[in-house]
PDB file of C-alpha atoms in Angstrom:
ATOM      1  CA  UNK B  98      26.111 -73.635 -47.527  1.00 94.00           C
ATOM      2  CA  UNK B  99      26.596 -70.267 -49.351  1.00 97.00           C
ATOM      3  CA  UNK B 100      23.526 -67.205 -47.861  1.00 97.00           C
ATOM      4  CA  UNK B 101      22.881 -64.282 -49.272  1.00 97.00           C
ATOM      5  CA  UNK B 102      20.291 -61.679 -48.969  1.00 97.00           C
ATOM      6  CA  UNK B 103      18.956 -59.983 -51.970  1.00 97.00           C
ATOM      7  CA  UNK B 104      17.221 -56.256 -51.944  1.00 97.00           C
ATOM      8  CA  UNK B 105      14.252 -56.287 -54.263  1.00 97.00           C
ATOM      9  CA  UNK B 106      12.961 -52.644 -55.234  1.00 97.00           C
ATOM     10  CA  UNK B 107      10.009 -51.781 -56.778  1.00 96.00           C
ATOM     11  CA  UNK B 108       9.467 -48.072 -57.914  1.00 96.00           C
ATOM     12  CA  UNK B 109       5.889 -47.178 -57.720  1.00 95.00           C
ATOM     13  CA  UNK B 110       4.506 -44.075 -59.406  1.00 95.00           C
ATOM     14  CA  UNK B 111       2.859 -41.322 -57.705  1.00 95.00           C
ATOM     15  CA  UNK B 112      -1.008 -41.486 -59.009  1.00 96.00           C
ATOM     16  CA  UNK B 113      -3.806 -39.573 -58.054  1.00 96.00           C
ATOM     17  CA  UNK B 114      -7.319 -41.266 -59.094  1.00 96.00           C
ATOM     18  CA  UNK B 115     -10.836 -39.727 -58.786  1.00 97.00           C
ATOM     19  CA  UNK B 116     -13.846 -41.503 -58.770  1.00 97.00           C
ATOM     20  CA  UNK B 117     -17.032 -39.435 -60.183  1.00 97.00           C
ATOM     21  CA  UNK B 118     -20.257 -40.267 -61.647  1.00 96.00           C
ATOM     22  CA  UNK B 119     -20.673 -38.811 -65.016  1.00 95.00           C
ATOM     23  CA  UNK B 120     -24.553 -37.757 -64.179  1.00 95.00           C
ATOM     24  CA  UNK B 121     -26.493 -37.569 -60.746  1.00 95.00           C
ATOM     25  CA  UNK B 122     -30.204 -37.904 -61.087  1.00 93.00           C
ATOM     26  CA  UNK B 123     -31.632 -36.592 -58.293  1.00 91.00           C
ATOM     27  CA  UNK B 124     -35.648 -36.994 -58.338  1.00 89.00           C
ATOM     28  CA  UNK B 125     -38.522 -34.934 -55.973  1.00 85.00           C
ATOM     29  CA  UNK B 126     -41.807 -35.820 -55.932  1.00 81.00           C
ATOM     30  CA  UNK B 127     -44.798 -33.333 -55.513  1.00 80.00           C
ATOM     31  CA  UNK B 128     -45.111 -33.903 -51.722  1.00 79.00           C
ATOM     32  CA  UNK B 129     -41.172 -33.027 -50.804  1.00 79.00           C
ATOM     33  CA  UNK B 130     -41.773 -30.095 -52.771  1.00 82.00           C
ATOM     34  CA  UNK B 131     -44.613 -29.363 -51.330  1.00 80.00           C
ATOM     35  CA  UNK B 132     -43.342 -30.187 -47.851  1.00 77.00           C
ATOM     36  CA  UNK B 133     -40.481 -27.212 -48.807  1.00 77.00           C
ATOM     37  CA  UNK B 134     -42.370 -24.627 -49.956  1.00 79.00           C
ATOM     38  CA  UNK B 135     -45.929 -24.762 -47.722  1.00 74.00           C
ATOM     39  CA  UNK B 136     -45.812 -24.404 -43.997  1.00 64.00           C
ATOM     40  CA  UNK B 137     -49.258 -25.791 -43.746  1.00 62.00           C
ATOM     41  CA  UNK B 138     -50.171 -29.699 -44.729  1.00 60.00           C
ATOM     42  CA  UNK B 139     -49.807 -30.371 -47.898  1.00 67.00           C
ATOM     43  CA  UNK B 140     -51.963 -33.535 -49.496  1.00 76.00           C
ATOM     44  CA  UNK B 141     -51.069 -34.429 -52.845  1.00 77.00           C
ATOM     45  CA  UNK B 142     -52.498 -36.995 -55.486  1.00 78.00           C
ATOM     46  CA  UNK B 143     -49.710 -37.563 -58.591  1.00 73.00           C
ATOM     47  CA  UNK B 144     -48.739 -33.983 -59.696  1.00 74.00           C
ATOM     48  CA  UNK B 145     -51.364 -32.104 -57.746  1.00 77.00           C
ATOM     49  CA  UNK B 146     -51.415 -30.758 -54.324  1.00 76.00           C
ATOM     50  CA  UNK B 147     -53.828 -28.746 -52.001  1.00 78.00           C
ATOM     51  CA  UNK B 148     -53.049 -26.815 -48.672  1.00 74.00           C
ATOM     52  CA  UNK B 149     -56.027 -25.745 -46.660  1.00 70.00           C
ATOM     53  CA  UNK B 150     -54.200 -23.681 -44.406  1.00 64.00           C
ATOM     54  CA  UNK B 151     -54.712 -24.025 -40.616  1.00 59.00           C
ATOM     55  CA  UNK B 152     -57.193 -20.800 -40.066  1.00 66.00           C
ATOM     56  CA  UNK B 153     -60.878 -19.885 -41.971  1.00 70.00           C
ATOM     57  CA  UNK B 154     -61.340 -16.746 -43.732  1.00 68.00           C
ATOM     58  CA  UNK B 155     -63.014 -14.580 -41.777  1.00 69.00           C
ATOM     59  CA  UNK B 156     -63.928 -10.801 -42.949  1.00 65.00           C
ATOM     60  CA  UNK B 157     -66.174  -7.929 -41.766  1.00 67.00           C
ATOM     61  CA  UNK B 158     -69.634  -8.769 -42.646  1.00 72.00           C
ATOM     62  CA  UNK B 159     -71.030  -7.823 -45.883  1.00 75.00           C
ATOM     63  CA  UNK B 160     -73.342  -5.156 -46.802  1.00 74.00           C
ATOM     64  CA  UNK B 161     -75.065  -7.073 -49.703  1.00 80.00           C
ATOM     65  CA  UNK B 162     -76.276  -3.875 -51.329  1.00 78.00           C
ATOM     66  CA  UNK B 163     -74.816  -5.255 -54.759  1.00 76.00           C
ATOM     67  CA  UNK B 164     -71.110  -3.823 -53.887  1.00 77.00           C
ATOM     68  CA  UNK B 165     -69.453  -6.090 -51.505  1.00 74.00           C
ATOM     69  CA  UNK B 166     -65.827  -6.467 -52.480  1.00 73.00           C
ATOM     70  CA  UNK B 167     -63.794  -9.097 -49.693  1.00 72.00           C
ATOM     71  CA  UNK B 168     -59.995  -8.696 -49.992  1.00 71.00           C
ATOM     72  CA  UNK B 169     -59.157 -12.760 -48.850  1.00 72.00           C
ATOM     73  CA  UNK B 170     -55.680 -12.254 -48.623  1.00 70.00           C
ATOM     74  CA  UNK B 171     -54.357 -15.700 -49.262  1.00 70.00           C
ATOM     75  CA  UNK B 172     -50.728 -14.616 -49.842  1.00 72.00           C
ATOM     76  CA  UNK B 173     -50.369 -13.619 -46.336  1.00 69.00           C
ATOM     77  CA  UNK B 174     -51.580 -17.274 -44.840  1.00 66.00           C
ATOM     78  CA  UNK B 175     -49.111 -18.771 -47.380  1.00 70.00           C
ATOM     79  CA  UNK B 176     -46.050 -16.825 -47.021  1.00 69.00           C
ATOM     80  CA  UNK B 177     -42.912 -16.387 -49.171  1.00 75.00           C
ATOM     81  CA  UNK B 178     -40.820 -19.136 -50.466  1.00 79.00           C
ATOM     82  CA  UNK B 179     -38.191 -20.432 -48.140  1.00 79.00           C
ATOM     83  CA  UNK B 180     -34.281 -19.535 -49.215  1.00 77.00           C
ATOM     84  CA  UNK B 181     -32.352 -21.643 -50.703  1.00 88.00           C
ATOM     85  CA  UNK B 182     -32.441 -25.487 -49.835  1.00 88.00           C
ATOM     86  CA  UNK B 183     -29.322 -26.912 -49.502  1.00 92.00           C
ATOM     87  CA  UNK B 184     -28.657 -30.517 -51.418  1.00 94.00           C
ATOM     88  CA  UNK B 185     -25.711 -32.661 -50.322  1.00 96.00           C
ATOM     89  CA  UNK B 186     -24.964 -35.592 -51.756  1.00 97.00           C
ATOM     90  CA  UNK B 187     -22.901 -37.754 -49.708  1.00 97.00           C
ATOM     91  CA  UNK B 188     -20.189 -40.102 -50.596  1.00 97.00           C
ATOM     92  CA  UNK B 189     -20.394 -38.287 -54.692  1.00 97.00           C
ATOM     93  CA  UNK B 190     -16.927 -38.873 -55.402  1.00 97.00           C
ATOM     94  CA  UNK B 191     -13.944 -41.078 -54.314  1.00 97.00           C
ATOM     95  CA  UNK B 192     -10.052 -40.880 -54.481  1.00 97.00           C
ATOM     96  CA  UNK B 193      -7.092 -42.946 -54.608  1.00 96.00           C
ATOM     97  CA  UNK B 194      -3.646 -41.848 -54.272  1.00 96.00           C
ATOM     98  CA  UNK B 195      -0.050 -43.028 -53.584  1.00 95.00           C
ATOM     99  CA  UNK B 196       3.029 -40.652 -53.295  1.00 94.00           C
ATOM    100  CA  UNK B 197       1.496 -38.258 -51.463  1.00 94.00           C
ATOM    101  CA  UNK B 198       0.730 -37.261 -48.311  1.00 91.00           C
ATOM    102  CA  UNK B 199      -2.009 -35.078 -48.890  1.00 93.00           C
ATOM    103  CA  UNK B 200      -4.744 -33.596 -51.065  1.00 91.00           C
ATOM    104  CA  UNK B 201      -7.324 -30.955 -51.460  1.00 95.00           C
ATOM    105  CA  UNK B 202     -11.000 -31.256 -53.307  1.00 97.00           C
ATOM    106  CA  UNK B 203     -12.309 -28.491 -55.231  1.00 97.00           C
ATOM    107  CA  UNK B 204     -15.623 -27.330 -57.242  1.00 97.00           C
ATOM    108  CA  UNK B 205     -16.784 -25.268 -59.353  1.00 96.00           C
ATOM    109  CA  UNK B 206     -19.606 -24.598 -61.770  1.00 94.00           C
ATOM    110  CA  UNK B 207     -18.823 -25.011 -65.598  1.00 94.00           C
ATOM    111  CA  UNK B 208     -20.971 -24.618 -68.782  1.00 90.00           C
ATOM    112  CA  UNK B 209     -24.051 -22.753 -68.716  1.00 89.00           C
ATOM    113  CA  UNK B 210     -24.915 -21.254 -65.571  1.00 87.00           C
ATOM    114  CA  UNK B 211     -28.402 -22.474 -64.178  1.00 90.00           C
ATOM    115  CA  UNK B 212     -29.655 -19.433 -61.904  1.00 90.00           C
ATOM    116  CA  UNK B 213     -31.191 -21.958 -59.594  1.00 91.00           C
ATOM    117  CA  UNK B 214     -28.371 -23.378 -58.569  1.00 93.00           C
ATOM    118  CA  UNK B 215     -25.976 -21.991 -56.292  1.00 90.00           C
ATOM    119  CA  UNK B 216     -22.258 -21.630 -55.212  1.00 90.00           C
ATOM    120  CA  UNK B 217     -20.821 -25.894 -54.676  1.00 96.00           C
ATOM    121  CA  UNK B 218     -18.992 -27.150 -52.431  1.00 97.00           C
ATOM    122  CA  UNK B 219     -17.217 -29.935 -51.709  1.00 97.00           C
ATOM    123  CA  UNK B 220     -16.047 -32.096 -48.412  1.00 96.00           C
ATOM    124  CA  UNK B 221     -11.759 -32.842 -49.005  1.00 94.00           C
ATOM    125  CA  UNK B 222     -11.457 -37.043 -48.120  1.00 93.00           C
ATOM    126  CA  UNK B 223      -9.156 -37.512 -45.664  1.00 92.00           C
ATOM    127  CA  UNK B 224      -5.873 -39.418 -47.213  1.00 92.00           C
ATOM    128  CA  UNK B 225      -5.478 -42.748 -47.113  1.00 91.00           C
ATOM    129  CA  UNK B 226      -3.462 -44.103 -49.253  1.00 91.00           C
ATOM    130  CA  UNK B 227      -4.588 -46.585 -51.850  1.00 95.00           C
ATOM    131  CA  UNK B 228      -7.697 -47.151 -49.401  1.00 96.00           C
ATOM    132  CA  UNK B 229     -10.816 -45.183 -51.135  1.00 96.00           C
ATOM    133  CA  UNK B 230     -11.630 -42.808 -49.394  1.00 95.00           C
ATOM    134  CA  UNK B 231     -14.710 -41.087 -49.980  1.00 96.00           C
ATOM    135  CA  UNK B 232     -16.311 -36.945 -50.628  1.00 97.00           C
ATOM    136  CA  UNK B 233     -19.214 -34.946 -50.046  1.00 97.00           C
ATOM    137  CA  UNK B 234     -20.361 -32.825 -52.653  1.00 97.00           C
ATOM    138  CA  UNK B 235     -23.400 -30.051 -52.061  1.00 97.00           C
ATOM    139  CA  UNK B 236     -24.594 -26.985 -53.790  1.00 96.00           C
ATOM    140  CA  UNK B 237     -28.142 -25.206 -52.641  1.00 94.00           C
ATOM    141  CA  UNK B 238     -31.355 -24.845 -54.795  1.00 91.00           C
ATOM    142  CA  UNK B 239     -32.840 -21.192 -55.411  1.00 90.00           C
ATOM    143  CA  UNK B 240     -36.333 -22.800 -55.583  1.00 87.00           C
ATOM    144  CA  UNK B 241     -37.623 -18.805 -56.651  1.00 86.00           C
ATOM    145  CA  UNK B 242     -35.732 -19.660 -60.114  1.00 87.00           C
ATOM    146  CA  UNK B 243     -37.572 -22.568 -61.307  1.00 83.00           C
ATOM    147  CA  UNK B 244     -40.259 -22.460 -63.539  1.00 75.00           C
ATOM    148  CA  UNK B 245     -41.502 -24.916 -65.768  1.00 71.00           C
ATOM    149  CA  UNK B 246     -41.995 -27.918 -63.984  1.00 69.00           C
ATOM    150  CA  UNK B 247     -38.600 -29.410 -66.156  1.00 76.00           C
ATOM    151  CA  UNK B 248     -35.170 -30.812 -64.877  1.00 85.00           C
ATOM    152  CA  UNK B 249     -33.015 -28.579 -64.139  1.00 88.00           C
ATOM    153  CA  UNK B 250     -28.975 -29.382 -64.685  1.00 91.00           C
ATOM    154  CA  UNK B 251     -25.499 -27.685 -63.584  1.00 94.00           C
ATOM    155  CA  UNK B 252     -22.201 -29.199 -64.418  1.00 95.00           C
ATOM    156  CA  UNK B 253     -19.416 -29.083 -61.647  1.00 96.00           C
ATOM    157  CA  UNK B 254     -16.429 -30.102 -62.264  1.00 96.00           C
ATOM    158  CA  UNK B 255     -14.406 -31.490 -59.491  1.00 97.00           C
ATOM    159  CA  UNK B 256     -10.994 -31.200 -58.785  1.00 97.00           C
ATOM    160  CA  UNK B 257      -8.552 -32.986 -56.606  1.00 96.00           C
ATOM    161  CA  UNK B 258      -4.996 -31.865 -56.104  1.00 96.00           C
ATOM    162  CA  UNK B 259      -2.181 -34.252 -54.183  1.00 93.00           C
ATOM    163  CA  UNK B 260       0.338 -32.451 -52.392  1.00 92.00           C
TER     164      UNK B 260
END
């Protein structure tokens, strides 16, 4: 009997592929916002929301000779909005890759900038091969800048580099 061994070789190409969503639609209802911007308790029906605060008004007694002016004050008991909120979204983008042995994630704003949101970031996968492995993407919300009651949109663009 005649034996004989026989390399086979394959060449693979080094790829790189990132997994995005085209859009995330991110939704808050009036409570969470509510919940973000009161310090009080907040109960809301649909759109609209009331905060009775946790103290009464109470003021130096009143003349009633026809002149009685009461200064209530309510934007001290309600404060100033909170800074930014940040958003993460975990798990927002995936990659594949084979030929390397590394690779960074990067972000950045593109198109027209939206003043409410602020500087992205993003969470580099660790490497794994062809395995997916999985990124974080987050960015924070100037809630100061909206107005409107509309949706609000930034484009980020993300990049990921093998090395």
């Amino acid at each position: 009997a005649a034996t004989a061994t026989t390399t086979v070789e394959i060449n693979f190409p080094q790829i790189l592929i990132l997994y995005t969503f085209d859009q995330i639609d991110l939704s808050v209802d009036a409570a969470g916002l509510a919940d973000a911007i009161t310090t009080g308790t907040t109960a809301c029906a649909g759109d609209f929301c009331s905060d009775q605060g946790t103290a009464d008004l109470t003021g130096t007694g009143l003349a009633l000779d026809g002149s009685d002016t009461l200064d209530a004050d309510i934007a001290t008991g309600v404060g100033n909005l909170p800074g930014p909120v940040t958003v993460t979204v975990e798990n927002a983008f995936g990659v594949r890759a084979l030929g390397y042995t590394s690779y960074t994630a990067g972000v950045a704003a593109t198109g027209t900038t939206n003043d409410a949101f602020g500087s992205p970031s993003v969470t580099t996968p660790n490497y794994s091969g062809l395995q997916l492995s999985t990124g974080n993407l987050s960015f924070t919300i100037d809630l100061s800048q909206l107005s409107g009651g509309s949706t609000e949109s930034q484009d980020y663009q993300i990049t990921v580099t093998g090395n």
